[in-house]
Every structure is written in C-alpha cells, then in structure tokens.
mmCIF file of C-alpha atoms in Angstrom:
data_model
loop_
_atom_site.group_PDB
_atom_site.id
_atom_site.type_symbol
_atom_site.label_atom_id
_atom_site.label_comp_id
_atom_site.label_asym_id
_atom_site.label_seq_id
_atom_site.Cartn_x
_atom_site.Cartn_y
_atom_site.Cartn_z
ATOM 1 C CA MET A 1 6.135 41.781 -6.008
ATOM 2 C CA ASN A 2 2.519 41.935 -6.206
ATOM 3 C CA THR A 3 1.240 42.558 -2.542
ATOM 4 C CA SER A 4 -1.684 39.652 -2.225
ATOM 5 C CA CYS A 5 0.779 37.018 -3.629
ATOM 6 C CA GLN A 6 3.363 37.745 0.122
ATOM 7 C CA PRO A 7 0.764 35.613 2.150
ATOM 8 C CA ILE A 8 1.239 32.807 -0.361
ATOM 9 C CA PHE A 9 5.113 32.671 -0.239
ATOM 10 C CA SER A 10 5.728 32.827 3.294
ATOM 11 C CA LEU A 11 2.781 29.774 3.588
ATOM 12 C CA TYR A 12 5.622 27.645 0.749
ATOM 13 C CA ARG A 13 8.242 28.449 2.819
ATOM 14 C CA THR A 14 7.102 27.743 6.102
ATOM 15 C CA TYR A 15 5.503 24.271 3.512
ATOM 16 C CA VAL A 16 10.059 24.083 2.632
ATOM 17 C CA ARG A 17 11.170 24.650 6.023
ATOM 18 C CA GLN A 18 8.786 21.683 7.087
ATOM 19 C CA VAL A 19 9.153 19.451 4.027
ATOM 20 C CA ARG A 20 13.344 19.901 4.869
ATOM 21 C CA LYS A 21 12.884 18.173 8.554
ATOM 22 C CA LEU A 22 11.459 15.219 7.024
ATOM 23 C CA PRO A 23 13.619 11.938 7.697
ATOM 24 C CA HIS A 24 13.650 10.578 4.021
ATOM 25 C CA ILE A 25 15.191 11.548 0.636
ATOM 26 C CA TYR A 26 11.991 10.626 -0.881
ATOM 27 C CA LEU A 27 9.450 11.689 1.352
ATOM 28 C CA ARG A 28 11.098 15.418 1.326
ATOM 29 C CA GLN A 29 11.298 14.550 -2.799
ATOM 30 C CA PHE A 30 7.281 14.062 -2.675
ATOM 31 C CA PHE A 31 6.015 16.776 -0.734
ATOM 32 C CA GLN A 32 9.451 19.529 -2.431
ATOM 33 C CA THR A 33 6.640 18.748 -5.644
ATOM 34 C CA LYS A 34 3.412 18.194 -4.832
ATOM 35 C CA GLY A 35 3.918 21.533 -2.744
ATOM 36 C CA ALA A 36 5.572 23.000 -5.757
ATOM 37 C CA ASP A 37 2.453 22.546 -8.260
ATOM 38 C CA ASP A 38 -0.661 23.224 -5.058
ATOM 39 C CA PHE A 39 1.450 26.639 -4.324
ATOM 40 C CA ARG A 40 1.789 26.653 -8.866
ATOM 41 C CA SER A 41 -1.702 26.078 -9.261
ATOM 42 C CA VAL A 42 -2.954 28.796 -6.151
ATOM 43 C CA LEU A 43 -0.685 30.957 -8.007
ATOM 44 C CA GLN A 44 -2.546 30.232 -10.846
ATOM 45 C CA THR A 45 -5.809 30.852 -9.927
ATOM 46 C CA LYS A 46 -7.672 33.557 -10.818
ATOM 47 C CA SER A 47 -11.326 33.903 -8.779
ATOM 48 C CA ASP A 48 -10.999 34.694 -5.411
ATOM 49 C CA ASP A 49 -13.115 31.969 -3.520
ATOM 50 C CA LEU A 50 -11.653 29.280 -5.321
ATOM 51 C CA ARG A 51 -7.928 30.495 -4.186
ATOM 52 C CA LYS A 52 -9.002 30.555 -1.082
ATOM 53 C CA LYS A 53 -10.305 26.971 -0.041
ATOM 54 C CA LYS A 54 -6.617 25.316 -1.926
ATOM 55 C CA LEU A 55 -4.488 28.004 0.936
ATOM 56 C CA LYS A 56 -7.486 26.453 3.137
ATOM 57 C CA ARG A 57 -6.265 22.967 2.298
ATOM 58 C CA ILE A 58 -3.131 23.406 1.801
ATOM 59 C CA SER A 59 -2.637 24.905 5.042
ATOM 60 C CA LYS A 60 -4.460 21.925 6.330
ATOM 61 C CA GLY A 61 -1.617 19.493 5.468
ATOM 62 C CA LEU A 62 0.428 21.970 6.154
ATOM 63 C CA ARG A 63 -0.518 21.371 10.160
ATOM 64 C CA LYS A 64 -0.502 17.717 9.810
ATOM 65 C CA LEU A 65 2.935 17.757 8.245
ATOM 66 C CA GLN A 66 3.862 20.035 10.918
ATOM 67 C CA ALA A 67 2.565 17.157 13.128
ATOM 68 C CA ALA A 68 4.084 14.713 11.615
ATOM 69 C CA ASN A 69 7.683 16.334 12.248
ATOM 70 C CA ALA A 70 6.877 16.430 15.494
ATOM 71 C CA GLY A 71 6.252 12.681 15.990
ATOM 72 C CA ASP A 72 2.824 12.106 16.029
ATOM 73 C CA HIS A 73 1.607 9.010 14.854
ATOM 74 C CA THR A 74 -1.519 10.137 13.333
ATOM 75 C CA ALA A 75 -0.096 12.433 10.812
ATOM 76 C CA PHE A 76 2.469 10.827 9.983
ATOM 77 C CA ASP A 77 1.415 6.808 8.967
ATOM 78 C CA ARG A 78 -1.284 9.621 7.374
ATOM 79 C CA MET A 79 2.098 10.725 5.474
ATOM 80 C CA LEU A 80 2.629 8.332 4.123
ATOM 81 C CA ASP A 81 -0.302 6.549 3.008
ATOM 82 C CA ILE A 82 -0.653 9.884 1.111
ATOM 83 C CA ALA A 83 3.797 9.668 -0.138
ATOM 84 C CA TYR A 84 3.185 5.703 -1.270
ATOM 85 C CA GLY A 85 0.120 5.549 -3.416
ATOM 86 C CA ARG A 86 -2.611 4.482 0.030
ATOM 87 C CA VAL A 87 -4.454 7.730 -0.262
ATOM 88 C CA GLY A 88 -4.698 10.547 -2.559
ATOM 89 C CA LYS A 89 -3.870 11.253 -6.158
ATOM 90 C CA LEU A 90 -0.681 8.906 -6.675
ATOM 91 C CA ARG A 91 -3.233 6.175 -5.444
ATOM 92 C CA TRP A 92 -5.164 6.713 -8.666
ATOM 93 C CA GLU A 93 -2.041 6.517 -10.525
ATOM 94 C CA LEU A 94 -1.628 2.919 -9.359
ATOM 95 C CA MET A 95 -5.221 1.936 -9.746
ATOM 96 C CA GLU A 96 -5.716 2.563 -12.980
ATOM 97 C CA PRO A 97 -3.870 0.742 -14.684
ATOM 98 C CA LEU A 98 -5.179 -2.059 -12.796
ATOM 99 C CA LEU A 99 -8.233 -1.137 -14.295
ATOM 100 C CA SER A 100 -8.526 -2.707 -18.087
ATOM 101 C CA ASP A 101 -6.709 -5.968 -19.382
ATOM 102 C CA PRO A 102 -4.548 -4.631 -22.893
ATOM 103 C CA ASP A 103 -4.066 -7.985 -23.342
ATOM 104 C CA ALA A 104 -7.209 -9.959 -22.813
ATOM 105 C CA PRO A 105 -9.976 -9.568 -26.318
ATOM 106 C CA PRO A 106 -12.428 -7.257 -25.437
ATOM 107 C CA PRO A 107 -15.512 -8.037 -24.442
ATOM 108 C CA ALA A 108 -19.367 -8.747 -26.115
ATOM 109 C CA PRO A 109 -20.973 -5.899 -25.577
ATOM 110 C CA ILE A 110 -24.046 -6.476 -22.743
ATOM 111 C CA ILE A 111 -27.011 -3.869 -24.960
ATOM 112 C CA PRO A 112 -26.503 -5.883 -28.513
ATOM 113 C CA GLY A 113 -25.766 -3.341 -31.016
ATOM 114 C CA LYS A 114 -24.364 -0.273 -28.296
ATOM 115 C CA GLU A 115 -20.602 -0.424 -28.127
ATOM 116 C CA LYS A 116 -20.501 1.508 -25.129
ATOM 117 C CA SER A 117 -22.350 -0.860 -23.237
ATOM 118 C CA LEU A 118 -19.500 -3.292 -22.515
ATOM 119 C CA PRO A 119 -18.921 -5.092 -18.637
ATOM 120 C CA PRO A 120 -16.224 -3.922 -15.767
ATOM 121 C CA ILE A 121 -12.590 -5.788 -17.375
ATOM 122 C CA TYR A 122 -10.967 -7.317 -14.237
ATOM 123 C CA SER A 123 -7.091 -7.612 -14.951
ATOM 124 C CA PRO A 124 -4.978 -10.894 -13.493
ATOM 125 C CA GLU A 125 -3.480 -8.520 -11.013
ATOM 126 C CA LEU A 126 -6.967 -7.151 -9.892
ATOM 127 C CA THR A 127 -8.977 -10.530 -9.298
ATOM 128 C CA ALA A 128 -5.320 -11.464 -7.194
ATOM 129 C CA LEU A 129 -6.508 -8.669 -5.404
ATOM 130 C CA LEU A 130 -9.947 -7.987 -4.647
ATOM 131 C CA THR A 131 -9.603 -11.449 -3.618
ATOM 132 C CA SER A 132 -7.309 -11.207 -0.940
ATOM 133 C CA GLY A 133 -8.186 -9.680 2.356
ATOM 134 C CA ASN A 134 -3.886 -8.797 2.926
ATOM 135 C CA SER A 135 -4.741 -5.926 -0.175
ATOM 136 C CA ARG A 136 -8.284 -5.043 1.458
ATOM 137 C CA ARG A 137 -10.158 -2.799 3.968
ATOM 138 C CA THR A 138 -13.494 -5.270 4.410
ATOM 139 C CA LYS A 139 -14.091 -8.783 4.002
ATOM 140 C CA PRO A 140 -12.053 -9.955 0.176
ATOM 141 C CA LEU A 141 -15.061 -11.129 -2.807
ATOM 142 C CA GLU A 142 -15.305 -14.294 -4.508
ATOM 143 C CA LYS A 143 -14.305 -14.873 -7.395
ATOM 144 C CA GLN A 144 -17.852 -15.766 -8.430
ATOM 145 C CA HIS A 145 -19.287 -12.582 -8.046
ATOM 146 C CA LEU A 146 -16.368 -10.966 -9.952
ATOM 147 C CA VAL A 147 -18.386 -12.961 -13.366
ATOM 148 C CA PHE A 148 -22.311 -12.849 -11.067
ATOM 149 C CA PRO A 149 -22.066 -10.112 -8.572
ATOM 150 C CA PRO A 150 -24.276 -11.055 -5.759
ATOM 151 C CA ARG A 151 -26.698 -7.383 -6.324
ATOM 152 C CA LEU A 152 -27.322 -8.531 -9.100
ATOM 153 C CA PRO A 153 -31.280 -9.871 -9.556
ATOM 154 C CA GLY A 154 -31.412 -13.853 -10.570
ATOM 155 C CA ARG A 155 -33.352 -12.371 -13.483
ATOM 156 C CA ALA A 156 -30.182 -11.762 -15.400
ATOM 157 C CA LYS A 157 -29.962 -15.527 -16.342
ATOM 158 C CA LEU A 158 -32.064 -16.010 -19.373
ATOM 159 C CA ASP A 159 -32.597 -19.797 -18.009
ATOM 160 C CA SER A 160 -33.649 -18.766 -14.062
ATOM 161 C CA GLU A 161 -37.164 -19.629 -12.367
ATOM 162 C CA GLU A 162 -36.954 -15.175 -11.990
ATOM 163 C CA ALA A 163 -36.548 -15.169 -14.854
ATOM 164 C CA ALA A 164 -39.197 -17.246 -16.206
ATOM 165 C CA LEU A 165 -42.000 -15.743 -14.481
ATOM 166 C CA LEU A 166 -40.898 -12.401 -14.088
ATOM 167 C CA GLY A 167 -39.344 -11.921 -17.321
ATOM 168 C CA PRO A 168 -35.620 -11.136 -17.902
ATOM 169 C CA LEU A 169 -33.991 -8.621 -16.824
ATOM 170 C CA SER A 170 -33.165 -4.941 -17.918
ATOM 171 C CA LYS A 171 -29.586 -4.537 -20.503
ATOM 172 C CA ARG A 172 -29.891 -1.699 -18.900
ATOM 173 C CA ARG A 173 -30.093 -2.319 -14.840
ATOM 174 C CA GLU A 174 -27.539 -5.028 -15.994
ATOM 175 C CA PHE A 175 -24.013 -2.968 -17.484
ATOM 176 C CA ASN A 176 -25.738 -0.015 -14.133
ATOM 177 C CA VAL A 177 -25.471 -3.731 -11.453
ATOM 178 C CA ARG A 178 -22.167 -4.195 -12.785
ATOM 179 C CA TRP A 179 -20.435 -1.321 -13.816
ATOM 180 C CA ARG A 180 -21.796 0.240 -9.872
ATOM 181 C CA TYR A 181 -20.262 -2.476 -7.792
ATOM 182 C CA PHE A 182 -16.998 -2.519 -10.559
ATOM 183 C CA LYS A 183 -16.098 1.021 -9.468
ATOM 184 C CA THR A 184 -17.533 -0.378 -5.300
ATOM 185 C CA GLU A 185 -15.718 -2.462 -4.947
ATOM 186 C CA TRP A 186 -11.882 -1.713 -7.018
ATOM 187 C CA LYS A 187 -12.002 1.870 -4.360
ATOM 188 C CA LYS A 188 -11.892 -0.832 -0.926
ATOM 189 C CA VAL A 189 -8.798 -2.756 -2.747
ATOM 190 C CA TYR A 190 -4.449 -0.992 -1.547
ATOM 191 C CA PRO A 191 -2.844 -0.511 -4.581
ATOM 192 C CA PRO A 192 0.184 -2.004 -4.991
ATOM 193 C CA LEU A 193 4.089 -0.831 -5.725
ATOM 194 C CA GLY A 194 4.920 -3.244 -8.525
ATOM 195 C CA VAL A 195 5.062 -6.715 -8.669
ATOM 196 C CA SER A 196 7.651 -7.896 -6.825
ATOM 197 C CA GLU A 197 9.325 -10.597 -8.531
ATOM 198 C CA GLN A 198 12.357 -10.342 -5.479
ATOM 199 C CA HIS A 199 9.332 -13.031 -3.513
ATOM 200 C CA LEU A 200 9.908 -15.939 -6.187
ATOM 201 C CA THR A 201 10.524 -18.305 -4.254
ATOM 202 C CA ALA A 202 13.559 -20.627 -5.996
ATOM 203 C CA ASP A 203 11.526 -23.374 -7.860
ATOM 204 C CA GLN A 204 10.310 -20.382 -9.754
ATOM 205 C CA ASP A 205 11.683 -18.783 -13.112
ATOM 206 C CA THR A 206 10.767 -15.782 -15.394
ATOM 207 C CA ASN A 207 11.587 -18.142 -18.567
ATOM 208 C CA THR A 208 7.715 -20.496 -16.925
ATOM 209 C CA PHE A 209 5.912 -17.683 -18.100
ATOM 210 C CA SER A 210 4.434 -17.537 -21.847
ATOM 211 C CA LEU A 211 3.518 -14.237 -20.987
ATOM 212 C CA LEU A 212 5.432 -12.269 -18.465
ATOM 213 C CA PRO A 213 3.784 -10.173 -15.947
ATOM 214 C CA ARG A 214 3.525 -5.902 -16.963
ATOM 215 C CA ASN A 215 5.307 -3.293 -15.286
ATOM 216 C CA ILE A 216 3.677 -1.412 -12.838
ATOM 217 C CA GLY A 217 3.479 1.382 -10.435
ATOM 218 C CA PHE A 218 7.310 2.192 -9.230
ATOM 219 C CA GLN A 219 8.405 -1.911 -10.924
ATOM 220 C CA ASP A 220 11.098 0.373 -12.121
ATOM 221 C CA THR A 221 12.587 2.072 -9.557
ATOM 222 C CA ALA A 222 13.728 0.950 -6.479
ATOM 223 C CA VAL A 223 11.244 2.365 -3.866
ATOM 224 C CA LEU A 224 9.722 -0.729 -2.789
ATOM 225 C CA ARG A 225 13.517 -1.208 -1.423
ATOM 226 C CA GLU A 226 14.349 1.574 -0.293
ATOM 227 C CA LEU A 227 10.943 0.928 1.758
ATOM 228 C CA LEU A 228 11.366 -2.671 3.074
ATOM 229 C CA GLU A 229 14.838 -1.611 4.182
ATOM 230 C CA LEU A 230 13.861 1.302 5.918
ATOM 231 C CA ALA A 231 10.472 -1.266 7.578
ATOM 232 C CA GLY A 232 13.619 -3.289 8.996
ATOM 233 C CA SER A 233 13.715 -6.703 10.129
ATOM 234 C CA PRO A 234 11.707 -7.926 12.535
ATOM 235 C CA SER A 235 13.579 -10.944 13.200
ATOM 236 C CA LYS A 236 17.484 -9.259 12.711
ATOM 237 C CA SER A 237 19.706 -10.924 15.270
ATOM 238 C CA PRO A 238 21.758 -7.959 17.678
ATOM 239 C CA GLY A 239 24.615 -7.078 17.014
ATOM 240 C CA LEU A 240 28.362 -8.040 19.490
ATOM 241 C CA THR A 241 27.778 -6.746 23.200
ATOM 242 C CA HIS A 242 29.894 -4.445 24.977
ATOM 243 C CA ARG A 243 31.968 -7.687 26.721
ATOM 244 C CA GLN A 244 32.198 -9.672 23.484
ATOM 245 C CA LYS A 245 33.526 -6.828 22.061
ATOM 246 C CA THR A 246 35.654 -6.082 24.899
ATOM 247 C CA GLU A 247 36.951 -9.525 24.620
ATOM 248 C CA GLN A 248 37.456 -9.653 20.094
ATOM 249 C CA GLY A 249 39.104 -6.715 20.473
ATOM 250 C CA THR A 250 36.949 -4.802 17.341
ATOM 251 C CA GLU A 251 36.767 -1.657 18.185
ATOM 252 C CA GLU A 252 33.016 -0.393 18.592
ATOM 253 C CA THR A 253 31.054 1.694 15.758
ATOM 254 C CA LEU A 254 28.195 3.601 16.081
ATOM 255 C CA GLU A 255 25.320 1.535 13.673
ATOM 256 C CA SER A 256 24.328 4.118 11.067
ATOM 257 C CA SER A 257 20.612 5.001 11.089
ATOM 258 C CA PRO A 258 18.606 5.037 7.294
ATOM 259 C CA PHE A 259 16.489 8.367 9.074
ATOM 260 C CA ASP A 260 17.752 11.437 9.216
ATOM 261 C CA GLY A 261 15.877 14.151 11.797
ATOM 262 C CA LYS A 262 15.387 14.020 15.716
ATOM 263 C CA LEU A 263 12.810 11.466 15.634
ATOM 264 C CA SER A 264 13.271 7.890 16.740
ATOM 265 C CA ALA A 265 14.858 5.963 14.087
ATOM 266 C CA ARG A 266 12.615 2.316 16.604
ATOM 267 C CA TRP A 267 9.567 4.793 16.076
ATOM 268 C CA LEU A 268 10.333 4.945 11.845
ATOM 269 C CA ARG A 269 9.998 1.913 11.685
ATOM 270 C CA ARG A 270 7.800 1.160 13.599
ATOM 271 C CA ARG A 271 5.590 3.471 11.635
ATOM 272 C CA TYR A 272 6.929 1.904 7.693
ATOM 273 C CA GLN A 273 6.055 -1.273 9.283
ATOM 274 C CA ALA A 274 3.223 -0.705 10.131
ATOM 275 C CA LEU A 275 2.483 1.081 6.227
ATOM 276 C CA LEU A 276 4.217 -1.981 4.388
ATOM 277 C CA GLY A 277 0.608 -3.604 6.735
ATOM 278 C CA ARG A 278 -1.949 -1.499 4.062
ATOM 279 C CA LEU A 279 1.145 -2.442 0.774
ATOM 280 C CA PRO A 280 0.426 -5.540 -0.128
ATOM 281 C CA LEU A 281 3.310 -7.447 -2.718
ATOM 282 C CA LEU A 282 1.445 -8.805 -5.641
ATOM 283 C CA THR A 283 4.174 -12.042 -6.413
ATOM 284 C CA PRO A 284 3.741 -14.076 -9.704
ATOM 285 C CA ARG A 285 3.699 -17.568 -9.439
ATOM 286 C CA PRO A 286 3.410 -20.165 -12.867
ATOM 287 C CA PRO A 287 -0.088 -21.161 -14.341
ATOM 288 C CA LYS A 288 -1.328 -24.437 -13.228
ATOM 289 C CA ASP A 289 -2.054 -25.135 -17.154
ATOM 290 C CA ASP A 290 -1.563 -23.659 -20.435
ATOM 291 C CA ARG A 291 -3.251 -20.386 -20.413
ATOM 292 C CA SER A 292 -1.237 -17.378 -21.105
ATOM 293 C CA LYS A 293 -1.984 -14.749 -18.633
ATOM 294 C CA PRO A 294 0.312 -15.131 -14.675
ATOM 295 C CA ILE A 295 -0.731 -15.619 -12.054
ATOM 296 C CA TYR A 296 -0.874 -14.108 -8.292
ATOM 297 C CA ASP A 297 -0.918 -14.283 -4.658
ATOM 298 C CA VAL A 298 -1.380 -11.314 -2.877
ATOM 299 C CA LEU A 299 1.564 -11.670 0.377
ATOM 300 C CA LEU A 300 2.385 -8.915 3.148
ATOM 301 C CA ALA A 301 6.187 -7.930 4.317
ATOM 302 C CA HIS A 302 7.584 -9.880 6.262
ATOM 303 C CA SER A 303 7.896 -7.439 8.683
ATOM 304 C CA ALA A 304 4.910 -5.717 8.137
ATOM 305 C CA MET A 305 2.356 -4.868 11.304
ATOM 306 C CA THR A 306 -1.076 -5.118 10.674
ATOM 307 C CA PRO A 307 -3.991 -5.113 13.643
ATOM 308 C CA SER A 308 -4.978 -9.053 12.944
ATOM 309 C CA ARG A 309 -1.212 -10.586 12.312
ATOM 310 C CA PRO A 310 -0.263 -12.091 15.460
ATOM 311 C CA HIS A 311 2.599 -10.001 17.595
ATOM 312 C CA THR A 312 4.641 -13.726 17.810
ATOM 313 C CA SER A 313 5.270 -12.884 14.161
ATOM 314 C CA ARG A 314 7.857 -9.992 15.367
ATOM 315 C CA LEU A 315 9.537 -11.296 17.608
ATOM 316 C CA ARG A 316 13.204 -12.015 16.765
ATOM 317 C CA VAL A 317 14.506 -15.462 15.713
ATOM 318 C CA VAL A 318 16.451 -16.975 18.742
ATOM 319 C CA GLY A 319 20.171 -17.779 17.937
ATOM 320 C CA THR A 320 23.118 -19.259 18.831
ATOM 321 C CA GLU A 321 24.203 -16.085 21.673
ATOM 322 C CA ASP A 322 20.884 -16.507 22.981
ATOM 323 C CA MET A 323 21.908 -20.768 23.644
ATOM 324 C CA PRO A 324 24.103 -19.984 26.405
ATOM 325 C CA TRP A 325 21.950 -18.084 28.391
ATOM 326 C CA ILE A 326 18.579 -20.214 27.933
ATOM 327 C CA CYS A 327 20.703 -23.109 29.339
ATOM 328 C CA ASP A 328 21.850 -22.009 31.817
ATOM 329 C CA VAL A 329 18.940 -20.699 32.723
ATOM 330 C CA GLN A 330 16.713 -21.033 36.178
ATOM 331 C CA LEU A 331 13.871 -21.998 36.761
ATOM 332 C CA PRO A 332 12.183 -21.569 40.414
ATOM 333 C CA ASP A 333 10.977 -24.128 42.656
ATOM 334 C CA SER A 334 7.817 -23.427 42.334
ATOM 335 C CA PHE A 335 7.226 -23.497 38.791
ATOM 336 C CA GLU A 336 9.080 -27.071 38.977
ATOM 337 C CA GLY A 337 6.379 -27.771 41.772
ATOM 338 C CA ARG A 338 4.045 -27.055 39.657
ATOM 339 C CA ARG A 339 4.801 -28.697 36.227
ATOM 340 C CA ARG A 340 5.570 -31.893 37.968
#
C-alpha cells in the first residue's frame, strides 16, 4: 500500500463509521455512495494541491456528519438538505428537467437569423414553482414577469413610448437580460422530488388529462412516501392509555420507531418536518379549458414546519377520547366571573 494513501484510507474508515450511525437506511445509502465517489475522486487526482483541497472539503463534510450524529440540528438539517436535493449536486439534477419543456414548440429566436438566441422556456412545472410562495425562499413572481421580466427596459416593446423616443432596445441586450433573469430566479426555487399524484382530490383523475404529467426526480421510487412517513402526522391521535389497556385486557406493546441509532425519535421527526417545509409538492389538476398541458398546484405536506405556518396547524385533532375530559373540566370561578 502506498504510504501517501494511508491517511486517505484512514479518513475513509472514519467516514464509513459515521455513515453507519445515521438514523435511516436512505441516508446511509446516499452518503455511502457519495463518500465512495468523493474518495475515489481524491485517489484519482494526481495534483497534490488539488488533492489537498478535496481532502479539506471531505474533512469538513465529515465534521458536519459527526455533529449531525451528535444531535446538532443545524448540521442534521444540512445533511438532510444534501440527501434530498435542497442543496448540492442532487439539487441541480432535480431541477435540470424542469428547465426545458420537450412538449413545447421551439420559440422564435430573439435575434433574427441567430438560432442560438432562443429565449428561455418556462415549463409548466417551473412556472408553478416560480409563482408560488411554497417553493421559494423569496417573494413569488407574477406570471407577467415571466413574459416580460421587470429588469427588461420598456424599449424592448416596439410600440412603447420609450422605443419611439430612444429607439428600440438592442436584441443582444434583450437576450442577455432574459437569460440572466431566468437563471437568477430558478436558482431561488426548491426542486420537488416528483409529481405528487397521491395528493389529488377525489374529483381529480389522471384520465382527465389529455397529456399526463411527466416523470421527474424520484417519481417512480418510494422516497417521497417514506419521507412523509418519517415526518409523521401532527394530528395523529394518541393510543390507548395504560388504564384503558388494563381495563380492556390489551397487551401493551412498544411502538416500533422507524429510526435507528440513539437520537430521539421526536427530535428526528421534527427535523424531517422542517425538511418538508423546504420540499414543495407538485400536484397536477385538470386544466380549465382544452389545453393539453397540465396545470400544477404547489403545496406543502400537512406535517411540514415553516416559520410562516401557524403553530396551531400542527396541533393534534381532538378525538373521542378527549371529549370526556373536556366535558368534566371545571373552570375557575374567577374565569367565570370575567366571562360574564
């Protein structure tokens, strides 16, 4: 074994030990694959300076992984963002199909005779994400801004007063402004993991679409469904109490946790609920007319936690087992006097 590679192998073994401590199989598989690719890239790098930079980046990621396993919520949130494509390489891979529309006809070039001067195309999925506040870190865009960006001078309209006074805007400048605005805005969007057909309402059916929604992201996998199950439901009713189980003769069994490791299941559910607040759900709905393209609603999961969502939306729904306690509760006399 080459002595120069021994520190790399030692670092890799430490990395693997930390990956095995992650609380879910998807996280372990993702970071195992990511780590193998990163360390393989280091071993294949011949330049010493470039190898040191890559090792420094891997060491930084390893420290964050150790902090996540120790219960640091900032490091754990960052790890979830990487694993589910909120940041990093996977984010680009999820967004790339949305930056084009294979079913749309090619637009006319901005500069006549220049085929490379085509304007950006806003797919139906990207249009829904850009104009919704559930998928952005900033204020959502208006649909008219997708047609005419606010950074584009009024001279771009040939029939405008500015164009009549100052002359029409340069087509090259219009091309640059449109593409710069397109690239700036889509980078502010959280990519979806797929089209959430399970969130369709009862009166919506995929047969009503003349063109079915295309598969994107993890569409044909169970990643999104597992993520929703790990986050849990904030309105889930509690099970029977110990007294009720004793009276009914029900054997008390421990509820199995979907997580592995030593971290608290409640703490982990909150981390996944916060992740759902950064994960928009694309839900198709039938178009209002006979257009072939589907229209999308951008929603958040019911258990998602966001700073703007009221805390009461995550409270548990009152069940039948709670009603006797509510009926028997006695209000203080001072409260009754104030209410009168």
